[in-house]
Coordinates of C-alpha atoms and ligand atoms in Angstrom, one line a residue:
M5 CA -0.1 -0.1 0.1
G6 CA 3.1 2.1 0.0
I7 CA 2.7 3.0 3.7
E8 CA 6.0 3.3 5.7
T9 CA 6.2 1.0 8.6
V10 CA 7.8 1.1 12.1
V11 CA 8.2 -1.9 14.0
I12 CA 8.9 -2.6 17.7
Y13 CA 11.3 -5.1 19.0
S14 CA 12.7 -6.4 22.4
E15 CA 16.5 -6.6 23.2
P16 CA 16.9 -10.2 22.3
D17 CA 14.9 -9.6 19.0
S18 CA 17.4 -6.9 17.6
D19 CA 18.4 -9.5 14.9
A20 CA 14.9 -10.6 14.1
L21 CA 13.8 -10.4 10.6
H22 CA 11.0 -7.9 11.3
A23 CA 13.4 -5.5 13.0
Q24 CA 15.8 -5.9 10.0
L25 CA 13.2 -5.1 7.2
A26 CA 10.9 -2.5 8.4
D27 CA 11.5 1.1 7.6
E28 CA 12.3 1.8 11.1
A29 CA 12.6 -0.2 14.2
V30 CA 12.4 0.8 17.9
C31 CA 13.4 -1.2 20.8
V32 CA 10.8 -1.2 23.5
G33 CA 12.5 -3.0 26.2
P34 CA 14.2 -6.2 27.5
A35 CA 13.3 -9.8 26.9
K36 CA 10.4 -10.1 29.5
A37 CA 7.3 -9.6 27.4
Q38 CA 5.8 -7.5 30.3
D39 CA 8.6 -5.0 29.9
S40 CA 8.7 -4.8 26.1
Y41 CA 5.9 -6.2 24.0
L42 CA 3.3 -5.7 26.7
N43 CA 4.8 -2.4 27.7
I44 CA 2.2 0.1 26.7
K45 CA 4.0 3.4 27.7
N46 CA 7.1 2.4 25.6
I47 CA 5.1 1.2 22.7
L48 CA 3.1 4.4 22.5
S49 CA 6.2 6.6 23.1
A50 CA 7.8 4.7 20.1
A51 CA 4.7 5.3 17.9
M52 CA 4.6 9.1 18.9
I53 CA 8.4 9.7 18.5
T54 CA 8.4 8.2 14.9
G55 CA 5.2 10.1 13.8
C56 CA 3.1 7.0 13.2
D57 CA -0.6 7.6 12.2
A58 CA -2.1 4.2 13.0
V59 CA -1.0 1.1 15.0
H60 CA -1.7 -2.4 13.9
P61 CA -1.8 -4.8 17.0
G62 CA -1.2 -8.0 15.2
F63 CA -2.2 -11.1 17.1
G64 CA -1.1 -12.2 20.6
F65 CA 0.3 -9.6 23.0
L66 CA -1.7 -6.4 23.2
S67 CA -4.0 -7.4 20.2
E68 CA -7.1 -7.9 22.6
N69 CA -6.2 -5.3 25.2
A70 CA -9.0 -2.7 25.4
S71 CA -7.0 -0.3 27.4
F72 CA -4.3 -0.3 24.8
A73 CA -6.9 0.5 22.0
D74 CA -8.2 3.3 24.2
L75 CA -4.8 4.7 24.7
V76 CA -3.9 4.5 21.1
K77 CA -7.0 6.6 20.3
K78 CA -6.1 9.0 23.1
C79 CA -2.8 9.6 21.7
G80 CA -4.4 10.8 18.4
L81 CA -3.5 7.7 16.5
V82 CA -5.8 5.2 14.7
F83 CA -6.2 1.7 16.3
I84 CA -6.5 -0.8 13.5
G85 CA -9.2 -2.9 15.1
P86 CA -12.5 -2.4 16.9
D87 CA -13.2 0.3 19.6
G88 CA -11.9 -0.4 23.1
D89 CA -15.4 -0.9 24.5
V90 CA -16.3 -3.5 21.9
I91 CA -12.9 -5.3 22.9
R92 CA -13.9 -5.1 26.5
A93 CA -17.3 -6.5 26.1
M94 CA -16.4 -9.4 23.9
G95 CA -13.2 -10.0 26.1
N96 CA -15.6 -11.1 28.8
K97 CA -16.9 -14.2 27.6
S98 CA -20.0 -14.4 29.8
E99 CA -20.8 -10.8 28.9
A100 CA -20.4 -11.8 25.2
R101 CA -22.7 -14.7 25.7
R102 CA -25.4 -12.4 27.3
R103 CA -25.3 -10.0 24.3
M104 CA -25.7 -13.0 21.9
V105 CA -28.6 -14.4 23.8
A106 CA -30.3 -11.0 23.5
C107 CA -29.8 -10.8 19.8
G108 CA -31.0 -14.3 19.0
V109 CA -27.6 -16.0 18.2
P110 CA -27.5 -19.6 19.5
V111 CA -25.2 -19.9 22.3
V112 CA -24.1 -23.1 24.5
P113 CA -26.7 -23.8 27.0
G114 CA -25.4 -22.5 30.3
S115 CA -25.2 -19.8 33.0
V116 CA -26.2 -16.2 32.1
G117 CA -23.1 -14.1 33.5
G118 CA -20.6 -15.3 35.8
V119 CA -21.1 -17.9 38.6
D120 CA -20.3 -16.3 42.2
S121 CA -20.5 -19.3 44.4
L122 CA -19.9 -23.1 44.4
E123 CA -23.6 -23.5 45.3
Q124 CA -24.7 -21.6 42.3
G125 CA -22.3 -23.5 40.1
L126 CA -23.6 -26.7 41.2
A127 CA -27.3 -25.4 40.6
E128 CA -26.4 -24.3 37.0
A129 CA -24.7 -27.6 36.3
E130 CA -27.8 -29.6 37.6
K131 CA -30.0 -27.3 35.4
I132 CA -27.8 -27.8 32.1
G133 CA -27.1 -31.4 32.8
Y134 CA -23.7 -33.2 33.0
P135 CA -21.2 -33.0 31.3
V136 CA -20.5 -29.4 31.8
L137 CA -17.4 -27.1 31.1
I138 CA -16.4 -24.6 33.6
K139 CA -14.7 -21.6 31.7
A140 CA -13.0 -18.4 32.8
S141 CA -14.9 -15.3 31.6
S142 CA -11.4 -13.7 30.7
G143 CA -10.0 -16.9 29.3
G144 CA -8.0 -17.4 26.1
G145 CA -5.6 -19.9 24.7
G146 CA -7.6 -22.8 26.0
R147 CA -6.6 -21.9 29.7
G148 CA -9.0 -21.7 32.7
M149 CA -11.2 -24.4 31.3
R150 CA -12.3 -27.7 33.2
R151 CA -14.6 -30.5 32.1
V152 CA -16.8 -31.9 34.8
F153 CA -18.7 -35.3 34.3
S154 CA -20.4 -35.6 37.7
P155 CA -21.5 -33.4 40.8
E156 CA -18.7 -35.1 42.8
E157 CA -16.0 -33.7 40.6
F158 CA -17.6 -30.1 40.6
E159 CA -16.2 -28.6 43.7
C160 CA -12.5 -29.5 42.8
A161 CA -12.8 -28.4 39.2
F162 CA -14.4 -25.2 40.1
S163 CA -11.7 -24.1 42.6
T164 CA -8.9 -25.2 40.3
A165 CA -10.6 -23.3 37.2
K166 CA -11.0 -20.2 39.4
A167 CA -7.3 -20.4 40.7
E168 CA -6.0 -20.9 37.1
A169 CA -8.2 -18.0 35.8
K170 CA -6.8 -15.7 38.5
A171 CA -3.3 -16.7 37.8
C172 CA -3.5 -16.6 34.1
F173 CA -5.9 -13.6 33.5
G174 CA -6.0 -11.6 36.8
D175 CA -9.7 -12.3 37.0
D176 CA -11.2 -15.3 38.8
E177 CA -14.8 -15.0 37.2
V178 CA -15.9 -18.3 35.7
Y179 CA -19.2 -19.6 34.1
V180 CA -20.7 -23.0 33.4
E181 CA -21.7 -24.3 30.0
K182 CA -22.7 -27.5 28.5
L183 CA -19.9 -29.6 27.2
I184 CA -20.8 -30.4 23.7
Q185 CA -19.6 -34.0 22.7
Q186 CA -17.4 -34.5 20.0
P187 CA -17.8 -31.0 18.4
R188 CA -16.4 -29.4 15.5
H189 CA -14.7 -26.0 15.8
I190 CA -16.1 -23.8 13.1
E191 CA -15.5 -20.0 12.9
F192 CA -16.6 -17.3 10.7
Q193 CA -14.4 -14.4 9.4
I194 CA -16.5 -11.2 9.6
F195 CA -15.7 -7.8 8.6
A196 CA -17.4 -4.4 9.4
D197 CA -16.9 -0.9 8.3
S198 CA -17.8 2.3 9.8
K199 CA -20.7 2.9 7.4
G200 CA -22.8 0.0 8.7
N201 CA -21.8 -2.5 6.3
V202 CA -21.1 -6.2 7.7
I203 CA -20.2 -9.0 5.7
H204 CA -18.6 -12.6 6.4
L205 CA -15.9 -14.2 4.5
G206 CA -17.0 -17.9 4.9
E207 CA -15.7 -20.3 7.6
R208 CA -12.6 -22.1 8.8
E209 CA -12.6 -25.3 10.5
C210 CA -10.3 -25.5 13.3
S211 CA -10.9 -28.9 15.0
I212 CA -7.4 -30.3 15.0
Q213 CA -6.5 -29.1 18.1
R214 CA -4.1 -30.1 21.1
R215 CA -5.3 -29.0 24.5
N216 CA -7.7 -26.5 23.0
Q217 CA -4.9 -24.9 21.0
K218 CA -5.4 -25.0 17.1
M219 CA -2.8 -26.9 14.8
I220 CA -4.3 -27.2 11.5
E221 CA -7.0 -25.1 10.2
E222 CA -8.9 -25.3 6.8
S223 CA -11.6 -23.5 4.5
P224 CA -14.1 -24.6 3.6
S225 CA -15.1 -27.0 6.2
R226 CA -16.2 -30.5 5.1
A227 CA -19.0 -30.5 7.7
L228 CA -21.0 -27.5 6.3
T229 CA -23.6 -27.8 3.5
P230 CA -24.2 -24.7 1.6
A231 CA -27.4 -24.2 3.6
L232 CA -25.8 -24.6 6.8
R233 CA -23.0 -22.1 5.8
E234 CA -25.6 -19.6 4.9
K235 CA -27.4 -19.9 8.1
M236 CA -24.3 -19.7 10.3
G237 CA -22.8 -17.0 8.3
E238 CA -26.1 -14.9 9.0
H239 CA -25.8 -15.6 12.5
A240 CA -22.0 -14.4 12.6
V241 CA -23.0 -11.3 10.9
M242 CA -25.9 -10.8 13.6
A243 CA -23.3 -11.4 16.2
A244 CA -21.1 -8.8 14.6
R245 CA -24.0 -6.3 14.4
A246 CA -25.2 -6.9 18.1
A247 CA -21.5 -6.2 19.3
E248 CA -21.5 -3.0 17.1
Y249 CA -18.3 -4.3 15.7
R250 CA -15.7 -2.6 13.4
N251 CA -12.9 -4.1 11.3
A252 CA -11.9 -7.7 11.0
G253 CA -13.1 -10.2 13.7
T254 CA -14.0 -13.8 14.3
V255 CA -17.2 -15.4 15.6
E256 CA -16.4 -18.9 16.9
F257 CA -19.0 -21.7 17.1
V258 CA -19.0 -25.4 18.1
L259 CA -20.9 -27.7 15.8
D260 CA -22.5 -30.9 17.1
K261 CA -23.1 -34.1 15.4
Q262 CA -26.8 -33.3 14.8
G263 CA -25.8 -30.1 13.0
N264 CA -26.7 -27.8 15.8
Y265 CA -24.2 -24.9 16.3
Y266 CA -23.6 -22.7 19.3
F267 CA -21.6 -19.4 19.7
I268 CA -18.6 -19.8 22.0
E269 CA -16.6 -16.6 21.7
M270 CA -15.8 -13.6 19.5
N271 CA -12.1 -12.9 18.7
T272 CA -11.7 -9.1 18.2
R273 CA -8.5 -9.2 16.1
V274 CA -7.0 -11.0 13.1
Q275 CA -6.3 -14.7 13.6
V276 CA -3.2 -16.9 13.0
E277 CA -5.3 -18.7 10.7
H278 CA -6.6 -15.8 8.5
P279 CA -4.6 -16.9 5.4
V280 CA -6.9 -19.7 4.6
T281 CA -9.7 -17.4 4.4
E282 CA -7.5 -15.0 2.1
M283 CA -6.6 -18.1 -0.1
V284 CA -10.2 -19.1 -0.8
T285 CA -11.7 -15.6 -1.0
G286 CA -8.8 -13.8 -2.7
V287 CA -9.2 -11.0 0.1
D288 CA -6.2 -9.4 1.6
I289 CA -7.5 -9.2 5.1
I290 CA -4.7 -6.9 6.5
R291 CA -5.1 -4.5 3.6
E292 CA -8.9 -4.4 4.1
Q293 CA -8.4 -3.6 7.9
I294 CA -6.2 -0.7 7.0
R295 CA -8.6 0.6 4.5
V296 CA -11.6 0.2 6.9
A297 CA -9.6 1.9 9.7
A298 CA -8.8 4.8 7.4
G299 CA -12.6 5.3 7.1
F300 CA -13.1 3.7 3.7
P301 CA -16.2 1.5 3.0
L302 CA -15.7 -2.2 2.7
S303 CA -14.4 -3.0 -0.9
M304 CA -17.0 -5.8 -1.5
N305 CA -20.6 -6.8 -0.7
Q306 CA -21.6 -10.1 0.5
E307 CA -22.6 -11.2 -2.9
D308 CA -19.2 -10.5 -4.2
V309 CA -17.6 -13.0 -1.8
K310 CA -17.0 -16.3 -3.5
L311 CA -15.1 -19.3 -1.9
R312 CA -13.0 -20.8 -4.5
G313 CA -11.1 -24.2 -4.1
A314 CA -9.8 -25.4 -0.6
S315 CA -7.1 -24.1 1.7
I316 CA -5.2 -25.7 4.6
E317 CA -2.8 -24.2 7.2
C318 CA -0.3 -26.1 9.3
R319 CA 1.3 -24.3 12.3
I320 CA 4.9 -25.1 12.5
N321 CA 6.2 -25.0 15.9
A322 CA 9.7 -25.3 17.4
E323 CA 8.9 -28.3 19.7
N324 CA 9.4 -32.1 20.1
P325 CA 6.1 -33.9 19.8
Y326 CA 7.9 -37.1 20.8
E327 CA 9.0 -35.6 24.1
G328 CA 5.6 -34.2 25.4
F329 CA 5.9 -31.1 22.9
R330 CA 8.8 -29.8 24.7
P331 CA 9.7 -26.3 23.2
C332 CA 13.0 -26.3 21.4
P333 CA 14.5 -22.8 21.1
G334 CA 17.9 -22.7 19.4
Q335 CA 19.7 -21.5 16.2
I336 CA 18.6 -22.3 12.6
V337 CA 21.5 -23.7 10.7
G338 CA 19.9 -24.7 7.6
L339 CA 16.6 -23.8 6.0
H340 CA 14.6 -24.6 2.8
L341 CA 11.1 -23.2 2.3
P342 CA 8.6 -25.0 0.0
G343 CA 7.3 -22.9 -2.9
G344 CA 5.3 -23.2 -6.2
P345 CA 1.7 -22.1 -7.1
G346 CA -0.7 -22.2 -4.1
V347 CA 2.0 -22.5 -1.6
R348 CA 2.5 -19.7 1.0
V349 CA 4.9 -19.6 3.9
D350 CA 4.5 -16.8 6.5
T351 CA 7.6 -16.9 8.5
A352 CA 10.6 -14.7 9.8
L353 CA 13.1 -17.6 9.8
Y354 CA 16.4 -17.1 8.0
P355 CA 19.5 -19.3 8.2
G356 CA 21.5 -18.3 11.3
C357 CA 18.5 -16.7 13.3
K358 CA 17.9 -17.6 16.7
I359 CA 14.7 -18.8 18.1
S360 CA 14.3 -17.3 21.5
P361 CA 13.0 -19.3 24.5
H362 CA 11.1 -16.1 25.7
Y363 CA 8.1 -16.1 23.3
D364 CA 5.7 -18.4 21.6
N365 CA 7.3 -21.4 19.8
M366 CA 5.3 -21.0 16.6
I367 CA 8.0 -20.2 14.0
A368 CA 6.0 -20.6 10.7
K369 CA 2.8 -20.9 9.0
L370 CA 2.4 -23.2 6.0
I371 CA -0.6 -22.5 3.8
V372 CA -1.6 -24.3 0.7
H373 CA -4.4 -23.7 -1.8
G374 CA -5.9 -26.2 -4.5
P375 CA -8.8 -26.5 -6.7
T376 CA -10.3 -29.2 -4.4
R377 CA -9.5 -30.5 -0.7
A378 CA -7.8 -33.6 -2.1
D379 CA -5.4 -31.5 -4.1
A380 CA -4.8 -29.0 -1.1
I381 CA -4.0 -32.3 1.0
R382 CA -1.6 -33.5 -1.6
K383 CA 0.0 -30.1 -2.1
M384 CA 0.4 -29.8 1.9
R385 CA 2.0 -33.2 2.0
R386 CA 4.5 -32.3 -0.8
S387 CA 5.4 -28.8 0.9
L388 CA 5.8 -30.4 4.3
E389 CA 8.3 -32.9 2.7
E390 CA 10.2 -29.9 1.1
F391 CA 10.2 -27.8 4.2
L392 CA 13.6 -28.2 5.9
I393 CA 14.6 -26.6 9.1
Q394 CA 17.9 -27.6 10.6
G395 CA 19.0 -26.7 14.1
V396 CA 15.7 -27.1 16.1
E397 CA 13.2 -29.8 16.5
T398 CA 9.8 -29.2 14.9
N399 CA 6.3 -30.6 14.4
I400 CA 6.8 -30.9 10.8
E401 CA 6.6 -34.6 10.8
L402 CA 3.7 -34.9 13.0
Q403 CA 1.7 -32.6 10.7
Y404 CA 2.7 -34.8 7.9
L405 CA 1.4 -37.8 9.6
I406 CA -1.9 -36.2 10.3
L407 CA -2.2 -35.2 6.7
H408 CA -1.9 -39.0 5.8
H409 CA -4.5 -40.0 8.6
Q410 CA -7.8 -41.6 7.2
D411 CA -10.0 -39.6 9.4
F412 CA -8.3 -36.4 8.2
I413 CA -8.3 -37.2 4.6
K414 CA -12.1 -38.1 4.9
G415 CA -12.8 -35.0 6.8
R416 CA -14.4 -37.2 9.5
Y417 CA -12.8 -35.5 12.5
D418 CA -13.6 -33.4 15.6
T419 CA -11.8 -31.5 18.3
G420 CA -11.1 -34.8 20.0
F421 CA -9.0 -36.0 17.1
M422 CA -5.5 -35.3 18.7
E423 CA -6.4 -36.9 22.0
K424 CA -7.5 -40.0 20.4
H425 CA -4.7 -40.3 17.8
L426 CA -1.6 -38.7 19.3
D427 CA -0.2 -41.8 20.9
T428 CA -0.5 -43.8 17.7
L429 CA 0.9 -41.0 15.5
V430 CA 4.1 -40.4 17.7
S431 CA 4.6 -44.2 18.4
Y432 CA 7.2 -44.8 15.7
Ligands
ADP521 P1 -10.2 -20.0 24.3 O1 -10.6 -18.6 24.2 O2 -9.4 -20.2 25.5 O3 -9.4 -20.4 23.1 P2 -12.9 -21.0 23.5 O4 -13.9 -20.7 24.1 O5 -12.5 -20.4 22.1 O6 -11.5 -20.7 24.5 O7 -12.6 -22.5 23.2 C1 -11.5 -23.2 22.9 C2 -11.7 -24.7 22.3 O8 -12.4 -25.4 23.6 C3 -12.8 -24.7 21.3 O9 -12.3 -24.8 20.0 C4 -13.5 -26.2 21.6 O10 -12.5 -27.2 21.1 C5 -13.4 -26.2 23.1 N1 -14.7 -25.9 23.6 C6 -15.1 -24.6 24.1 N2 -16.2 -24.6 24.5 C7 -16.8 -26.0 24.4 C8 -18.1 -26.5 24.8 N3 -19.0 -25.9 25.4 N4 -18.1 -27.8 24.5 C9 -17.1 -28.6 24.0 N5 -16.0 -28.0 23.7 C10 -15.8 -26.7 23.8

């Protein structure tokens, strides 16, 4: 778009690719995220000193921090994302549920608002019927969640969920909802401009998860018929309208075996898995985010959105799946990236770069696109074979094995896939 960019980095990231490639780079503090990538004062100072007009929060770190969005605005800068108030409302999952109920979007049966006491929790669980899920209102990344199968287990699960929520998110509020059995995770990419236009860009299926963390995402989902896609898409748009949403966001649902779907949460930022939507719709989501934040209307209507072919993304992590997914930081000594038509690698790896132990261990995203799902699977397998990373252990081989699993090939999988098959997948 011809827009000059300034990036921020922490002390150990001074050699990171983003810091080397940007027009300008500013160090915002030492390794500890709290002191650098989460240091609002330093980040805003960096933006002001370098004369920025707008801030893109990316994903992770401060991307869903309502106070950060508010402060960006207060400094006279544009926040590329929704308003702080919307982030705040949707960041509290029980509040988000309340709003969805009010506008008629189906939510998982459960408590309205947070649950204050053990007695209230037990009563809610009894009403919903076991099994239930205790979830942190401020939760994220799959943490602060406990499955409960009987009243006897409730008390212990309630107190550990609360303690985990307090430790991870500084807020011990939890709520109770029905545990949907063998669900599929289906999410819709939505987009809203400041003129009142709201559209969706189809769905992503993210059911290949380990401990509620996504590993493989694809679009379109094998589980949706065109009619179901239309209905869920309409509900996703309704959810965005009810939240008075602006910019790009994601409405997440779980889908049960009978084809019932329920809202679980809304993410108020761009997702790690947004490239699969870009591949099937041809829309550059980040570009559109910047345009919308600058006050332009959406560059397309719902009728213009066409899903073409099939796309799959594999998250590539520096970890050892054969040793309990132990993180494997270190230095990259050799690197070969796959390529060719319909192959995209989003990464900041380069030969000689160091993967620091301080941050998330996702080091690349491999995305493919093909005319059919079978083509996309073949292309992903070939790309994983060609993707060579030397110096650190990765999950490339595990992804390759999943791409050969009968259940994955047939698209007959749910969020329990990894739990069910991990031992066999890593057993040789
Ligand atoms: P987080 O914000 O921590 O990622 P989510 O609410 O998005 O939490 O849920 C993460 C994952 O947990 C979902 O993708 C799904 O696999 C599982 N999950 C969440 N709610 C339910 C539910 N009610 N029943 C079954 N599984 C659920």
